[in-house]
PDB file of C-alpha atoms in Angstrom:
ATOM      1  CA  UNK A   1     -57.760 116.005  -7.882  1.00 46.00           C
ATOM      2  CA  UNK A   2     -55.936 115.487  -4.811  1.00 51.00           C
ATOM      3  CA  UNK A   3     -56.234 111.684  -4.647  1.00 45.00           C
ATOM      4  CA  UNK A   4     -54.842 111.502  -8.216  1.00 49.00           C
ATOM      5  CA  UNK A   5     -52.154 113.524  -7.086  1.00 41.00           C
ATOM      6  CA  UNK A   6     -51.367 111.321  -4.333  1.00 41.00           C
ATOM      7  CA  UNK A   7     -51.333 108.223  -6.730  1.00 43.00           C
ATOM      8  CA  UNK A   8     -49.078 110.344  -9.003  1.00 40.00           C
ATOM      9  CA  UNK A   9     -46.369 111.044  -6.266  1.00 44.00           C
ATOM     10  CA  UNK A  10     -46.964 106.924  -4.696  1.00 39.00           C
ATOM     11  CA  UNK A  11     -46.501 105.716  -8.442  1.00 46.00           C
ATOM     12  CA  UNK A  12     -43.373 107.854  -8.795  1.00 41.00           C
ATOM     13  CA  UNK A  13     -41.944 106.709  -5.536  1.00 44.00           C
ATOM     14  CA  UNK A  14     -42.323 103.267  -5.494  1.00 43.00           C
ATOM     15  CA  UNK A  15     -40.844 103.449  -9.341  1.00 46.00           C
ATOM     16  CA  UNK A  16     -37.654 105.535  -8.066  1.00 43.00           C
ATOM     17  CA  UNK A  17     -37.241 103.121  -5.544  1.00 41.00           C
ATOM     18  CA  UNK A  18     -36.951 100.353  -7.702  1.00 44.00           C
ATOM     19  CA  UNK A  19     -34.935 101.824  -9.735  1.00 46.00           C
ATOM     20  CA  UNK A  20     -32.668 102.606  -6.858  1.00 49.00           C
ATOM     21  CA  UNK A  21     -32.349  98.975  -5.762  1.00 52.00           C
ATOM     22  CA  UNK A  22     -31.151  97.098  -9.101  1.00 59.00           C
ATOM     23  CA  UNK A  23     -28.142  98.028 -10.801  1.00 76.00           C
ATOM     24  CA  UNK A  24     -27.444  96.968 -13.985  1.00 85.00           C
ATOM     25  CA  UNK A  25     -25.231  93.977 -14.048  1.00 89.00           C
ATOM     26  CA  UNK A  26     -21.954  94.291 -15.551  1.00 95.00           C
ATOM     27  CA  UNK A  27     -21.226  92.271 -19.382  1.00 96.00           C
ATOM     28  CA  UNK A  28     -18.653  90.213 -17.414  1.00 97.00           C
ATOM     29  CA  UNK A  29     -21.188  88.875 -15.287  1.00 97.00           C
ATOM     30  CA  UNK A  30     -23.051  85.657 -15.776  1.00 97.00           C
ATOM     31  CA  UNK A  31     -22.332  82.113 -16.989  1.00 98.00           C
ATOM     32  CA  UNK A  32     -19.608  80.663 -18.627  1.00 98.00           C
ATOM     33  CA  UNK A  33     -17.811  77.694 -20.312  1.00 98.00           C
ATOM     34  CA  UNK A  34     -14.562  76.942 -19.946  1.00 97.00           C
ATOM     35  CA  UNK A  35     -12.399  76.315 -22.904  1.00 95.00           C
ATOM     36  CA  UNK A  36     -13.347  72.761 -23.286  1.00 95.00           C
ATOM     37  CA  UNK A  37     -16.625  73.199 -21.671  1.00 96.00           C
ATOM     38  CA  UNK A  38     -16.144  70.697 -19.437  1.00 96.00           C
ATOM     39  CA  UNK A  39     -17.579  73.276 -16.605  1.00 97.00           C
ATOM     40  CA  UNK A  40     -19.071  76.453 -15.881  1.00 98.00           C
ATOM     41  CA  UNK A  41     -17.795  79.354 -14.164  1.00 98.00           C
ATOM     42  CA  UNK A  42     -20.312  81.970 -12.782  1.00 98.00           C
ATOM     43  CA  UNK A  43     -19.113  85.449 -12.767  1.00 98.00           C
ATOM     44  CA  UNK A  44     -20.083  87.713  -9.793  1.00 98.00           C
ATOM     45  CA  UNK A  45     -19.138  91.626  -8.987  1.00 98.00           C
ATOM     46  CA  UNK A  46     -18.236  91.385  -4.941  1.00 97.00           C
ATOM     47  CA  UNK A  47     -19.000  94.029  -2.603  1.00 97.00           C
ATOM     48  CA  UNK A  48     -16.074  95.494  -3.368  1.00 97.00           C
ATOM     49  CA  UNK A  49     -16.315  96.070  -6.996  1.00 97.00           C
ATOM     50  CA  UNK A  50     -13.812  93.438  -7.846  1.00 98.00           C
ATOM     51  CA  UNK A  51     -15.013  90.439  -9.858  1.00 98.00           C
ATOM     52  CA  UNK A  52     -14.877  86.817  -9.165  1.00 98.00           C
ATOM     53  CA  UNK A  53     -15.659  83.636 -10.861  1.00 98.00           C
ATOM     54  CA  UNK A  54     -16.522  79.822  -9.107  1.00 98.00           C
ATOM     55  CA  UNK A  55     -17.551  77.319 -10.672  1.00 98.00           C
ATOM     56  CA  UNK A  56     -21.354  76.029 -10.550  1.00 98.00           C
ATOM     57  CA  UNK A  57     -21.560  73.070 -12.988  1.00 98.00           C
ATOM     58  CA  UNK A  58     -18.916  70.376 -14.132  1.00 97.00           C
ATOM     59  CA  UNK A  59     -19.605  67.816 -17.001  1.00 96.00           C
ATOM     60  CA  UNK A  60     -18.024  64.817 -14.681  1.00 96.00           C
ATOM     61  CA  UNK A  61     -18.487  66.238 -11.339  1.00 95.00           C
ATOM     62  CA  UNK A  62     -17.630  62.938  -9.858  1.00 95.00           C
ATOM     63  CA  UNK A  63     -14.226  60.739  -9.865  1.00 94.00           C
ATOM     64  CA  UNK A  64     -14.671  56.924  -8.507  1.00 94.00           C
ATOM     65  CA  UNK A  65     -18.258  57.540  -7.454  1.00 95.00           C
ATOM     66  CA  UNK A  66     -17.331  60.374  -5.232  1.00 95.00           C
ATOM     67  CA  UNK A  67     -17.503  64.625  -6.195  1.00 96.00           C
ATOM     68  CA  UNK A  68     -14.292  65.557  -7.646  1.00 96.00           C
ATOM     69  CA  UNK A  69     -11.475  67.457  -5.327  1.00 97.00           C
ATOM     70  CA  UNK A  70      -8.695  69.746  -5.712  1.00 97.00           C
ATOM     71  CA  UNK A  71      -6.420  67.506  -5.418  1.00 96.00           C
ATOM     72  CA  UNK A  72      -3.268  69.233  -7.102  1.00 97.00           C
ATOM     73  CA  UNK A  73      -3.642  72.148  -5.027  1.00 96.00           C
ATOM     74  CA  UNK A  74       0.064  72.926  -4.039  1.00 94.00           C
ATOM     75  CA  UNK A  75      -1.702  73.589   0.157  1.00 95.00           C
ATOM     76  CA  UNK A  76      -2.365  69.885   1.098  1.00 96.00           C
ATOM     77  CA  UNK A  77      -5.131  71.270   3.177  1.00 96.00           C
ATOM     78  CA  UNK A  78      -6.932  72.343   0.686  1.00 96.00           C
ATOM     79  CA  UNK A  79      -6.564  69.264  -1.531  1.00 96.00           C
ATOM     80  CA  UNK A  80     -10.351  67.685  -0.167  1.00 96.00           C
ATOM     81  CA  UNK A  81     -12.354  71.060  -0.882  1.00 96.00           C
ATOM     82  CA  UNK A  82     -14.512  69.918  -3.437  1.00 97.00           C
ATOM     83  CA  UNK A  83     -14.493  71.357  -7.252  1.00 97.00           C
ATOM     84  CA  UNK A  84     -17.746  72.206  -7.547  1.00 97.00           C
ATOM     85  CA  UNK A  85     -18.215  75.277  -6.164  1.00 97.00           C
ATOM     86  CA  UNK A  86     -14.392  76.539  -6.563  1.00 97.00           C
ATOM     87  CA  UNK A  87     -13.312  79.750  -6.872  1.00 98.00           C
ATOM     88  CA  UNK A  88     -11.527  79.993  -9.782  1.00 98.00           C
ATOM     89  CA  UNK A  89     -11.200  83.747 -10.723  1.00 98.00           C
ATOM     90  CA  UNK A  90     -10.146  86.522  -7.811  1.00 98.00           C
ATOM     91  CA  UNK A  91      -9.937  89.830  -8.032  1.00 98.00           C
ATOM     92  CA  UNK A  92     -10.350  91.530 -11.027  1.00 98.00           C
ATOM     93  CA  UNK A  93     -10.865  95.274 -11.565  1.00 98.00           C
ATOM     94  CA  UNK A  94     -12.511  96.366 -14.620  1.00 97.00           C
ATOM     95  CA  UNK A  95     -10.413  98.653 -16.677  1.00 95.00           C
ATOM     96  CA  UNK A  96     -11.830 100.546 -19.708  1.00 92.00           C
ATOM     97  CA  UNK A  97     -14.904  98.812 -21.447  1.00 93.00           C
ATOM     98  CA  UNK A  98     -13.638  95.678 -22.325  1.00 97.00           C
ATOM     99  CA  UNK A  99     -11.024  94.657 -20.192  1.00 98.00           C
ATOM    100  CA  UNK A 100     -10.353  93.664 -16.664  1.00 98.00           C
ATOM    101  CA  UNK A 101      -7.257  93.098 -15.000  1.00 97.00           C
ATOM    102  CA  UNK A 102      -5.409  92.542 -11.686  1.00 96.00           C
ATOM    103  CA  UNK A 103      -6.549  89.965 -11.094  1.00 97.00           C
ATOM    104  CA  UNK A 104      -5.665  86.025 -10.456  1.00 98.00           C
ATOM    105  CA  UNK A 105      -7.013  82.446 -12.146  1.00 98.00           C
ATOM    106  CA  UNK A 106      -6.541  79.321 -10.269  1.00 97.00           C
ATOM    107  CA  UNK A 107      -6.090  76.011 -12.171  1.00 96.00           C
ATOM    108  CA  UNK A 108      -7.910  73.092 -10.323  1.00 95.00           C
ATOM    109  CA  UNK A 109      -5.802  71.292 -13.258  1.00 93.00           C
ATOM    110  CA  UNK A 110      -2.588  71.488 -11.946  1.00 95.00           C
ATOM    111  CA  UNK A 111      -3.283  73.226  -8.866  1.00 96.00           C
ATOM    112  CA  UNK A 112      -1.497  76.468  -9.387  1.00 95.00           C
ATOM    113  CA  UNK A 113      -2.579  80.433  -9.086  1.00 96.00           C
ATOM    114  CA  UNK A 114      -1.865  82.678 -11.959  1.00 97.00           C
ATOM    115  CA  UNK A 115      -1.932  86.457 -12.802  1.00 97.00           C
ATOM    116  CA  UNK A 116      -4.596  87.175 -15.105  1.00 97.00           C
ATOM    117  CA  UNK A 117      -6.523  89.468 -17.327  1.00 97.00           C
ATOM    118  CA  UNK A 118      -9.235  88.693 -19.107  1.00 98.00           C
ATOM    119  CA  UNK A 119     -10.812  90.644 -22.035  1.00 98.00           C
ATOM    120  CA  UNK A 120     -14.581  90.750 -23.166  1.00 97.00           C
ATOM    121  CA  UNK A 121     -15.666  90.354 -26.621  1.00 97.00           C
ATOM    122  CA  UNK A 122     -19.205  89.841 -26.737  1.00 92.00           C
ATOM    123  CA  UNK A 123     -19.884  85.744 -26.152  1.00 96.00           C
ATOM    124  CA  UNK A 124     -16.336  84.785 -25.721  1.00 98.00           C
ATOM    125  CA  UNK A 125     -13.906  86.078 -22.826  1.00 98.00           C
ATOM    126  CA  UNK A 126     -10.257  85.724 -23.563  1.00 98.00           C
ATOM    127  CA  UNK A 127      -8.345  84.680 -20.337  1.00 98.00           C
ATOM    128  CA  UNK A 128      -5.011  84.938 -20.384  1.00 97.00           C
ATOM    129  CA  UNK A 129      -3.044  83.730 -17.418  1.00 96.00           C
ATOM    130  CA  UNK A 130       0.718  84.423 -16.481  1.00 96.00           C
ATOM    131  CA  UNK A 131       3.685  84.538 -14.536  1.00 94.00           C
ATOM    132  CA  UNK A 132       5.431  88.144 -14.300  1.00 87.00           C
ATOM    133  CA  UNK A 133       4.542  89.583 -17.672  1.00 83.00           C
ATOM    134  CA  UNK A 134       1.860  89.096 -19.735  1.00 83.00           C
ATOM    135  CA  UNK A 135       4.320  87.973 -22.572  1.00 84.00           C
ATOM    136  CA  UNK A 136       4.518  84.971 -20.752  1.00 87.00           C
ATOM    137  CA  UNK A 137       1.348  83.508 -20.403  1.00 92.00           C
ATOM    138  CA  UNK A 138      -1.559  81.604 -22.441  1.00 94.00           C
ATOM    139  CA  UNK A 139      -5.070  82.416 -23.742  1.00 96.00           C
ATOM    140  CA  UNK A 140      -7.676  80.456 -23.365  1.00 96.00           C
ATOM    141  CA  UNK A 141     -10.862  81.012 -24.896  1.00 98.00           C
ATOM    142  CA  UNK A 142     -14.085  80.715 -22.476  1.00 98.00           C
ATOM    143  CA  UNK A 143     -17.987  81.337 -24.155  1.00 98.00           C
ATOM    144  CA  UNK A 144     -20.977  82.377 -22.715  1.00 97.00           C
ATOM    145  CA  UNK A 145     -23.231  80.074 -21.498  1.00 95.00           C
ATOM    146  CA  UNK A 146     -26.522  81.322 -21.094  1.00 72.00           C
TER     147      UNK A 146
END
């Protein structure tokens, strides 16, 4: 009787411990498509609870032979960082169940930082990026990718 005991309390341990070190991920997390899937974005929760998005695959990853840069960014010393790998989202706090805010988007496109909030609905995220007020902004439709 004892030795089952022992394998009772060992079984129960180990299986609290797991359960101890994994967290459920958040539904924001994971891969996505951009609007015109020409890349994906991979959403990670940081350390500090904020969420962030960079970007892990691009359709044409190269331009002339060579891997794509940021070359619009408005910092010219950031214009050689390569694309691939990009962060693209910064900072976003999740508010209520399906929406997450405070946050910025950068556009590798024209090389310019936005406000943004983006808002989860199942296999689509709508991100909507702005200046000032969210009145002012546009929506762009990203989809899940895995």
């Amino acid at each position: 009787m004892p030795l089952r005991l022992a394998f009772l309390m060992l079984g129960l341990f180990l299986g609290s411990a797991a359960a101890l070190g994994q967290t459920k991920p958040d539904k924001l997390e994971g891969l996505w498509y951009n609007d015109i899937k020409s890349a994906k974005v991979e959403i990670t929760k940081g350390a500090d609870g904020k969420f962030y998005g960079k970007v892990v695959w691009l359709k044409e990853p190269l331009k002339n032979g060579k891997p794509k840069v940021d070359e619009l960014n408005e910092d010219p010393k950031l214009r050689s960082r390569p694309r691939l790998g990009l962060q693209l989202l910064n900072g976003f706090v999740k508010d209520g169940d399906n929406k997450y805010d405070d946050g910025t988007i950068y556009d590798p496109l024209n090389g310019k930082t936005y406000s943004c909030k983006i808002t989860y609905k199942g296999n689509t995220l709508d991100i909507r990026g702005y200046i000032g007020i969210s009145l002012f902004g546009r929506t762009t439709v990203w989809s899940r990718a895995e």
